[in-house]
Tab-separated table of C-alpha atoms in Angstrom:
chain	number	residue	atom	x	y	z
A	1	UNK	CA	-21.123	-18.255	-18.628
A	2	UNK	CA	-23.148	-17.910	-15.425
A	3	UNK	CA	-20.124	-16.297	-13.742
A	4	UNK	CA	-19.925	-13.677	-16.509
A	5	UNK	CA	-23.632	-12.879	-16.127
A	6	UNK	CA	-23.254	-12.574	-12.335
A	7	UNK	CA	-20.227	-10.282	-12.735
A	8	UNK	CA	-22.086	-8.086	-15.238
A	9	UNK	CA	-24.827	-7.533	-12.656
A	10	UNK	CA	-22.285	-6.409	-10.052
A	11	UNK	CA	-20.469	-3.803	-12.147
A	12	UNK	CA	-21.154	-0.939	-14.515
A	13	UNK	CA	-19.170	1.170	-16.968
A	14	UNK	CA	-17.637	4.565	-16.201
A	15	UNK	CA	-20.355	6.290	-18.242
A	16	UNK	CA	-23.126	4.454	-16.395
A	17	UNK	CA	-21.589	5.365	-13.023
A	18	UNK	CA	-21.322	9.008	-14.122
A	19	UNK	CA	-25.016	9.052	-15.094
A	20	UNK	CA	-26.068	7.540	-11.763
A	21	UNK	CA	-24.141	10.136	-9.749
A	22	UNK	CA	-24.892	12.993	-12.140
A	23	UNK	CA	-21.209	13.800	-12.687
A	24	UNK	CA	-18.722	13.621	-15.559
A	25	UNK	CA	-16.680	10.597	-16.640
A	26	UNK	CA	-13.546	12.469	-15.556
A	27	UNK	CA	-14.953	12.838	-12.038
A	28	UNK	CA	-15.598	9.094	-11.841
A	29	UNK	CA	-12.010	8.424	-12.944
A	30	UNK	CA	-10.703	10.756	-10.229
A	31	UNK	CA	-12.895	9.067	-7.602
A	32	UNK	CA	-11.476	5.704	-8.669
A	33	UNK	CA	-7.915	7.030	-8.433
A	34	UNK	CA	-8.663	8.337	-4.927
A	35	UNK	CA	-10.075	4.971	-3.879
A	36	UNK	CA	-13.563	6.397	-3.351
A	37	UNK	CA	-14.986	3.958	-5.909
A	38	UNK	CA	-13.794	0.386	-6.393
A	39	UNK	CA	-12.926	-0.506	-9.969
A	40	UNK	CA	-10.838	-2.773	-12.139
A	41	UNK	CA	-10.106	-3.261	-15.821
A	42	UNK	CA	-11.280	-6.080	-18.073
A	43	UNK	CA	-8.873	-8.034	-20.245
A	44	UNK	CA	-9.790	-5.646	-23.043
A	45	UNK	CA	-8.716	-2.659	-20.939
A	46	UNK	CA	-12.238	-1.366	-20.162
A	47	UNK	CA	-12.850	0.013	-16.677
A	48	UNK	CA	-15.659	-1.495	-14.618
A	49	UNK	CA	-17.071	0.133	-11.481
A	50	UNK	CA	-18.333	-1.909	-8.533
A	51	UNK	CA	-22.068	-1.322	-8.107
A	52	UNK	CA	-21.689	-2.002	-4.385
A	53	UNK	CA	-19.212	0.851	-3.980
A	54	UNK	CA	-21.355	3.088	-6.209
A	55	UNK	CA	-24.424	2.385	-4.049
A	56	UNK	CA	-22.371	3.177	-0.935
A	57	UNK	CA	-21.363	6.554	-2.390
A	58	UNK	CA	-24.970	7.345	-3.277
A	59	UNK	CA	-26.150	6.490	0.259
A	60	UNK	CA	-23.409	8.575	1.865
A	61	UNK	CA	-24.134	11.439	-0.519
A	62	UNK	CA	-27.818	11.475	0.439
A	63	UNK	CA	-27.022	11.277	4.146
A	64	UNK	CA	-24.347	13.942	3.902
A	65	UNK	CA	-26.554	16.377	1.981
A	66	UNK	CA	-29.324	15.940	4.543
A	67	UNK	CA	-26.865	16.358	7.392
A	68	UNK	CA	-24.900	19.375	6.136
A	69	UNK	CA	-27.037	22.239	4.795
A	70	UNK	CA	-23.974	24.494	4.474
A	71	UNK	CA	-22.431	22.521	1.605
A	72	UNK	CA	-23.116	25.340	-0.865
A	73	UNK	CA	-20.541	27.584	0.785
A	74	UNK	CA	-18.001	28.599	-1.875
A	75	UNK	CA	-14.972	26.415	-2.327
A	76	UNK	CA	-11.783	28.480	-2.577
A	77	UNK	CA	-9.364	27.814	-5.452
A	78	UNK	CA	-5.993	29.582	-5.424
A	79	UNK	CA	-4.227	29.809	-8.796
A	80	UNK	CA	-0.502	30.626	-8.680
A	81	UNK	CA	0.690	31.607	-12.160
A	82	UNK	CA	3.057	34.345	-13.358
A	83	UNK	CA	1.359	34.739	-16.767
A	84	UNK	CA	-1.363	37.377	-16.289
A	85	UNK	CA	-3.353	36.281	-19.351
A	86	UNK	CA	-3.346	32.672	-18.156
A	87	UNK	CA	-4.465	33.749	-14.681
A	88	UNK	CA	-7.448	35.498	-16.258
A	89	UNK	CA	-8.204	32.399	-18.336
A	90	UNK	CA	-8.215	30.265	-15.198
A	91	UNK	CA	-10.650	32.622	-13.480
A	92	UNK	CA	-13.055	32.985	-16.412
A	93	UNK	CA	-13.036	29.272	-17.233
A	94	UNK	CA	-13.500	27.969	-13.686
A	95	UNK	CA	-16.225	30.514	-12.927
A	96	UNK	CA	-18.059	29.545	-16.144
A	97	UNK	CA	-18.628	26.009	-14.832
A	98	UNK	CA	-21.249	27.262	-12.403
A	99	UNK	CA	-19.860	25.623	-9.262
A	100	UNK	CA	-19.983	27.529	-5.949
A	101	UNK	CA	-16.279	28.360	-6.275
A	102	UNK	CA	-14.282	31.491	-5.501
A	103	UNK	CA	-11.094	31.787	-7.563
A	104	UNK	CA	-8.238	33.897	-6.204
A	105	UNK	CA	-4.883	34.347	-7.919
A	106	UNK	CA	-1.231	35.039	-7.114
A	107	UNK	CA	1.645	35.893	-9.446
A	108	UNK	CA	4.323	33.887	-7.595
A	109	UNK	CA	5.037	31.791	-4.524
A	110	UNK	CA	5.626	34.746	-2.212
A	111	UNK	CA	2.251	36.311	-3.050
A	112	UNK	CA	0.615	32.899	-2.634
A	113	UNK	CA	2.066	32.346	0.848
A	114	UNK	CA	0.750	35.732	1.963
A	115	UNK	CA	-2.715	34.893	0.624
A	116	UNK	CA	-2.745	31.449	2.241
A	117	UNK	CA	-1.981	32.995	5.631
A	118	UNK	CA	-5.193	35.006	5.307
A	119	UNK	CA	-7.351	32.264	3.811
A	120	UNK	CA	-6.666	28.592	3.294
A	121	UNK	CA	-7.783	27.364	-0.149
A	122	UNK	CA	-9.350	23.940	-0.614
A	123	UNK	CA	-7.596	23.604	-3.978
A	124	UNK	CA	-4.233	25.051	-4.958
A	125	UNK	CA	-3.239	25.146	-8.640
A	126	UNK	CA	0.324	26.250	-9.284
A	127	UNK	CA	2.892	26.623	-12.039
A	128	UNK	CA	6.518	25.674	-11.315
A	129	UNK	CA	8.574	28.159	-13.329
A	130	UNK	CA	8.058	31.534	-11.634
A	131	UNK	CA	10.165	34.312	-10.102
A	132	UNK	CA	11.246	35.388	-7.542
A	133	UNK	CA	9.949	32.256	-5.736
A	134	UNK	CA	9.279	29.338	-8.062
A	135	UNK	CA	6.746	26.581	-7.519
A	136	UNK	CA	9.295	24.131	-6.113
A	137	UNK	CA	10.366	26.430	-3.270
A	138	UNK	CA	6.781	27.511	-2.706
A	139	UNK	CA	5.488	23.936	-2.298
A	140	UNK	CA	8.396	22.902	-0.066
A	141	UNK	CA	7.794	25.899	2.184
A	142	UNK	CA	4.063	25.184	2.211
A	143	UNK	CA	4.687	21.586	3.323
A	144	UNK	CA	6.589	22.818	6.396
A	145	UNK	CA	3.270	24.181	7.701
A	146	UNK	CA	1.383	21.046	8.753
A	147	UNK	CA	-1.964	22.831	8.842
A	148	UNK	CA	-1.864	22.992	5.024
A	149	UNK	CA	-1.048	19.312	4.472
A	150	UNK	CA	-4.694	18.610	3.707
A	151	UNK	CA	-4.832	21.170	0.894
A	152	UNK	CA	-5.454	19.607	-2.531
A	153	UNK	CA	-2.517	20.613	-4.739
A	154	UNK	CA	-2.444	20.506	-8.552
A	155	UNK	CA	0.704	21.394	-10.479
A	156	UNK	CA	0.230	22.485	-14.103
A	157	UNK	CA	3.591	22.731	-15.826
A	158	UNK	CA	5.440	22.543	-19.110
A	159	UNK	CA	8.309	20.673	-17.433
A	160	UNK	CA	8.716	16.956	-18.052
A	161	UNK	CA	9.453	14.346	-15.379
A	162	UNK	CA	13.221	14.508	-15.882
A	163	UNK	CA	13.236	18.304	-15.481
A	164	UNK	CA	11.124	18.051	-12.329
A	165	UNK	CA	13.432	15.418	-10.859
A	166	UNK	CA	16.472	17.581	-11.680
A	167	UNK	CA	14.943	20.339	-9.535
A	168	UNK	CA	14.642	18.008	-6.558
A	169	UNK	CA	11.209	16.536	-7.342
A	170	UNK	CA	7.909	17.520	-5.730
A	171	UNK	CA	6.461	16.706	-2.304
A	172	UNK	CA	4.283	13.548	-2.260
A	173	UNK	CA	0.540	13.696	-2.819
A	174	UNK	CA	0.581	16.297	-5.604
A	175	UNK	CA	-1.343	15.868	-8.855
A	176	UNK	CA	0.738	16.868	-11.905
A	177	UNK	CA	-0.792	17.902	-15.238
A	178	UNK	CA	1.031	19.099	-18.352
A	179	UNK	CA	0.435	22.339	-20.180
A	180	UNK	CA	-1.592	23.414	-22.046
A	181	UNK	CA	-3.926	23.609	-19.065
A	182	UNK	CA	-6.209	20.520	-19.037
A	183	UNK	CA	-9.346	22.319	-17.906
A	184	UNK	CA	-11.501	19.209	-18.330
A	185	UNK	CA	-9.392	17.342	-15.742
A	186	UNK	CA	-9.416	20.324	-13.388
A	187	UNK	CA	-13.198	20.540	-13.658
A	188	UNK	CA	-13.429	16.836	-12.841
A	189	UNK	CA	-11.133	17.347	-9.837
A	190	UNK	CA	-13.319	20.184	-8.518
A	191	UNK	CA	-16.494	18.207	-9.162
A	192	UNK	CA	-15.070	15.218	-7.277
A	193	UNK	CA	-14.133	17.435	-4.327
A	194	UNK	CA	-17.625	18.962	-4.252
A	195	UNK	CA	-19.067	15.446	-4.200
A	196	UNK	CA	-16.743	14.517	-1.323
A	197	UNK	CA	-18.085	17.540	0.556
A	198	UNK	CA	-21.640	16.254	0.127
A	199	UNK	CA	-20.493	12.884	1.483
A	200	UNK	CA	-19.282	14.621	4.617
A	201	UNK	CA	-15.640	13.721	3.927
A	202	UNK	CA	-14.430	16.847	2.095
């Protein structure tokens, strides 16, 4: 019994961690997946966040914000999507969140490569089925340029795992979401990256 009480004092729930950092539950989940917060699941399947790791993030956040006054510089998001209406939806939705984010768009992989040469995005969101250069060829070509290996890449696709594997799979380190576009997860991803910036690690 005493061990359970001690453990309860050392952990908190996802919702409690989100309130302490002032972010969404989705952002906390992404930070756990990235290893930025330590967490585990109870026997009942509930996630518990280490208070020690949460305190460490809060300390680094405060130090980083004091150390880097330029954190409010816009974060660039490049959306590569051949559906014009969906491109507009991406722009309007992401801009409505109120983050200091600049959204630029490209209709296919060729356009995207030209844009990336002029300005490197912090986040790249791409479809896979496009012409004349689809997302598979685009991402493989992008990975040949080592200076872009640190770019955060999100694939949003209607293809299932078997279809992706049949096309030769994707480079490692890419987040894959299924259509329809999961804007809540994308918002959490952006929020987590903004928090990493304030920690001085973004």
